[in-house]
Short mmCIF file of C-alpha atoms in Angstrom, two decimals:
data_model
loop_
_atom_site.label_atom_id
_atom_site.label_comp_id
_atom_site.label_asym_id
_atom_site.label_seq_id
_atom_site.Cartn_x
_atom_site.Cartn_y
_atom_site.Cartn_z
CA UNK A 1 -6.29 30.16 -9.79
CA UNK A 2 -5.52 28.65 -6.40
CA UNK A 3 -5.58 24.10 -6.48
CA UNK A 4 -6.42 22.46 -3.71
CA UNK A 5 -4.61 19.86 -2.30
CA UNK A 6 -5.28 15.66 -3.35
CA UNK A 7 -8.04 14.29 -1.21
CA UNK A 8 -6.83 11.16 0.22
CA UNK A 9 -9.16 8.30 -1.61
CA UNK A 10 -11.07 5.51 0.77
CA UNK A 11 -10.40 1.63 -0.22
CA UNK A 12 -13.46 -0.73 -0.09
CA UNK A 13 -11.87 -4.39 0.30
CA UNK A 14 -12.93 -6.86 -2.57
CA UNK A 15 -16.17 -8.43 -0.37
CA UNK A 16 -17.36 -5.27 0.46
CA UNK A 17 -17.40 -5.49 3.88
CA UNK A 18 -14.56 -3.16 5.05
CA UNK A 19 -13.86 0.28 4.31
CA UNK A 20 -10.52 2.13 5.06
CA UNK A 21 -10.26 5.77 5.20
CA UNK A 22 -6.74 8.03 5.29
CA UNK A 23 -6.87 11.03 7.18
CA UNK A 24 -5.20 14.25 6.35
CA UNK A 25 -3.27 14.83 9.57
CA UNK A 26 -2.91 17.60 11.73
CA UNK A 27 0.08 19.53 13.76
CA UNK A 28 -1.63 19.97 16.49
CA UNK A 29 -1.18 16.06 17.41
CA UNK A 30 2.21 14.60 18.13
CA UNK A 31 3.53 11.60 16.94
CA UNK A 32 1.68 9.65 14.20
CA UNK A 33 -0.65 12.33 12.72
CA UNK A 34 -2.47 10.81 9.60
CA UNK A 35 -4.13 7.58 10.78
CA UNK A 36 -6.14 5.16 8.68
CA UNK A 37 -9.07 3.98 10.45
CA UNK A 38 -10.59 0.53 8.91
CA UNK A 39 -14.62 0.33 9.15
CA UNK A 40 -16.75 -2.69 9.22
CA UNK A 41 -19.41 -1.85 6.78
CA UNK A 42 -22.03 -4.32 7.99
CA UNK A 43 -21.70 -2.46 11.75
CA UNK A 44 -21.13 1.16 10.16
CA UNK A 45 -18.23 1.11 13.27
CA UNK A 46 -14.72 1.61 13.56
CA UNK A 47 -12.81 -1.70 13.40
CA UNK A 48 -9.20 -0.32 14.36
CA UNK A 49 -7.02 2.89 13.55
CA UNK A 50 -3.83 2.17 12.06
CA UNK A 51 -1.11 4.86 12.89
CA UNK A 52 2.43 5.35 10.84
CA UNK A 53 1.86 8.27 8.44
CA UNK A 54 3.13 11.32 9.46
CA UNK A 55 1.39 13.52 6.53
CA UNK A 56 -1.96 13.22 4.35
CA UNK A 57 -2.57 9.67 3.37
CA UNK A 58 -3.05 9.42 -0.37
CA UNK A 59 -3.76 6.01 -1.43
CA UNK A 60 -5.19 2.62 -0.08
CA UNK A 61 -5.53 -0.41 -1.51
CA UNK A 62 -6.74 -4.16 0.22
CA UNK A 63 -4.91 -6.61 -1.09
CA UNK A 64 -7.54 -9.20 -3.18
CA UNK A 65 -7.34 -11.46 -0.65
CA UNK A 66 -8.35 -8.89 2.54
CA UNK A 67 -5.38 -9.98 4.27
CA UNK A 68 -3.31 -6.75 3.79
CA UNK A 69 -4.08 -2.89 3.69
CA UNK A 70 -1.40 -0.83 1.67
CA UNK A 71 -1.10 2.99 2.33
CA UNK A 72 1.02 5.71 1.19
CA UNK A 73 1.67 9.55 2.08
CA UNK A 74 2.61 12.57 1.05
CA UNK A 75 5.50 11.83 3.54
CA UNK A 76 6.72 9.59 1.19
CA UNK A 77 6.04 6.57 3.21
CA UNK A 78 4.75 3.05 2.11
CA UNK A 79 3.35 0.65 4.85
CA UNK A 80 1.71 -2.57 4.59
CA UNK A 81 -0.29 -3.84 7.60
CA UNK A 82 -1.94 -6.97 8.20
CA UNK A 83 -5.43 -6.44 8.80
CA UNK A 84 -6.17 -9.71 11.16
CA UNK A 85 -3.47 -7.91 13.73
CA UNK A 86 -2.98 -4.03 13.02
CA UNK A 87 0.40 -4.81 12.25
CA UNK A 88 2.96 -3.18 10.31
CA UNK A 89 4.49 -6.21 8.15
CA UNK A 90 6.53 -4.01 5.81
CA UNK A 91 7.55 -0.68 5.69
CA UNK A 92 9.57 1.85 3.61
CA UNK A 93 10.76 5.44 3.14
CA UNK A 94 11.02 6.39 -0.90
CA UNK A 95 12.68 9.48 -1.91
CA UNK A 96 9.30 10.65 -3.54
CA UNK A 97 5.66 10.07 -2.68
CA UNK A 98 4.24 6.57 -4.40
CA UNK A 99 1.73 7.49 -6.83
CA UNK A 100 1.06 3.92 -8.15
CA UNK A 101 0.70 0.98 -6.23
CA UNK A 102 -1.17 -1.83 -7.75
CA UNK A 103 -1.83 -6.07 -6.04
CA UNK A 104 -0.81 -7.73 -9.56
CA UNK A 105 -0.79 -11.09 -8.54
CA UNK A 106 -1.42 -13.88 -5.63
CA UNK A 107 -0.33 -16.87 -5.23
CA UNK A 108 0.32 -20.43 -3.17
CA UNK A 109 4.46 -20.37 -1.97
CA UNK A 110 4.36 -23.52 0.45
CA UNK A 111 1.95 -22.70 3.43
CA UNK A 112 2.04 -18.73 3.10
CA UNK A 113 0.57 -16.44 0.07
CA UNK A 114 2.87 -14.98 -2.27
CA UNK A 115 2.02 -11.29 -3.36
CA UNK A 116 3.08 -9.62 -7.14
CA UNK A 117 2.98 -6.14 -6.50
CA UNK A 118 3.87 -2.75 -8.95
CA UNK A 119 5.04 0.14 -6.61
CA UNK A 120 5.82 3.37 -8.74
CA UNK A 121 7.32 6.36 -7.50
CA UNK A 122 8.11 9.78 -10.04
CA UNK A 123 11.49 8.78 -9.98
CA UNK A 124 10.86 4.82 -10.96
CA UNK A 125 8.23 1.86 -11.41
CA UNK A 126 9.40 -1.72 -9.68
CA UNK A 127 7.47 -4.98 -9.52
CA UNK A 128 7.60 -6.70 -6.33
CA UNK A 129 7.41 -10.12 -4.44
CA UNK A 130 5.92 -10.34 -1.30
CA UNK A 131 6.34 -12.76 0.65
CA UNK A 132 7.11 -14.66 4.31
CA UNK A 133 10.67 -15.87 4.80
CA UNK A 134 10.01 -18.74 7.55
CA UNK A 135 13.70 -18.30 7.80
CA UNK A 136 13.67 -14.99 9.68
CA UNK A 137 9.96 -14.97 10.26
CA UNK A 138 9.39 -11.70 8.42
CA UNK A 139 7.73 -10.78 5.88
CA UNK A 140 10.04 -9.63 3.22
CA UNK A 141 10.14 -7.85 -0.42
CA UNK A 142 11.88 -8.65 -3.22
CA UNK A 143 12.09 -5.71 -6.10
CA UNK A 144 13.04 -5.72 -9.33
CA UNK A 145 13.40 -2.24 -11.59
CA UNK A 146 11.17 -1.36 -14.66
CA UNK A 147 12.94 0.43 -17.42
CA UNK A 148 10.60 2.80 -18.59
CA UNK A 149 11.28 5.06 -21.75
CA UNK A 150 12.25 8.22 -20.17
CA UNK A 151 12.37 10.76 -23.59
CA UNK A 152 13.45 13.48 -21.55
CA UNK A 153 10.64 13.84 -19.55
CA UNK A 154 9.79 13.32 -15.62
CA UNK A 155 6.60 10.63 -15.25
CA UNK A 156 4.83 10.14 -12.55
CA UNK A 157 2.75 6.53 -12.94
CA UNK A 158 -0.93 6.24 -11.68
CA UNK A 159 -2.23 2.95 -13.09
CA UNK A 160 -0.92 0.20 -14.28
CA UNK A 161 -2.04 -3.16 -16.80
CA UNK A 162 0.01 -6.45 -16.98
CA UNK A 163 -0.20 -8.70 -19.73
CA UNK A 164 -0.06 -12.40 -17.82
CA UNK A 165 1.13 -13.63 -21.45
CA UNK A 166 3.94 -11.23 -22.26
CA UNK A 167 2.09 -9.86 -25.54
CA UNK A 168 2.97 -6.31 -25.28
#
């Protein structure tokens, strides 16, 4: 019996009023050759094609807020652009594709937004801060490791659930 390979999943924002789509790539394109192409849903058009991944694009998420669009790859990247400008505000290479990534938590830090987010990987699961650093004017990431009971066994993490009162 022969699988077939993921489909990358669309992302409808929280309003309902964009869509984002990851494409599967091709070879016969050089440079950037899975783009993710962000709809306005009230216009059925094209709002803007955002280019990075190299490889299918397997997951999307808006951030709750619409301000962000998060996509990974089989090419084991992560970006984060910021949908009011098409750009890439963070960026990173893992040794294995993300299979989990998951907006946990948003919040007021001075003028800017503060993001909580869970990034997990088959290798590891890390909670992260997102946030702007006036400082250097970028935006930056903060990480923290999650131990997770390993038993022996190699997990890969899909979804995630966060008690906001520790109660386990």
């Amino acid at each position: 019996m022969r699988s077939s390979p993921p489909k990358p999943a669309p992302a409808i924002s929280a309003s309902g009023s964009k869509l984002a789509s990851g494409q599967l790539g091709t070879v016969h394109h050089k440079g950037y050759g899975a783009p993710v192409i962000v709809w306005d849903l009230n216009t059925k058009r094209p709002l803007f094609t955002l280019h990075g991944h190299k490889e299918r694009v397997d997951l999307l998420r808006f951030s709750p807020d619409e301000r962000f669009l998060v996509g990974t790859g089989a090419d084991c990247l992560l970006h984060i652009w910021d949908i009011q400008t098409g750009e890439v505000i963070f960026g990173k290479k893992f040794a294995k594709p993300v299979c989990l990534f998951q907006w946990c938590d948003v919040q007021a830090k001075g003028r800017r937004t503060q993001y909580e987010v869970a990034i997990g990987t088959a290798v590891e699961l890390t909670m992260n801060d997102l946030y702007f650093d006036p400082t250097r004017q970028q935006w930056m990431v903060d990480s923290t490791v999650i131990s997770m009971p390993t038993a022996g066994m190699t997990r890969e993490y899909y979804c995630s659930g966060r008690s906001l009162d520790a109660d386990e």
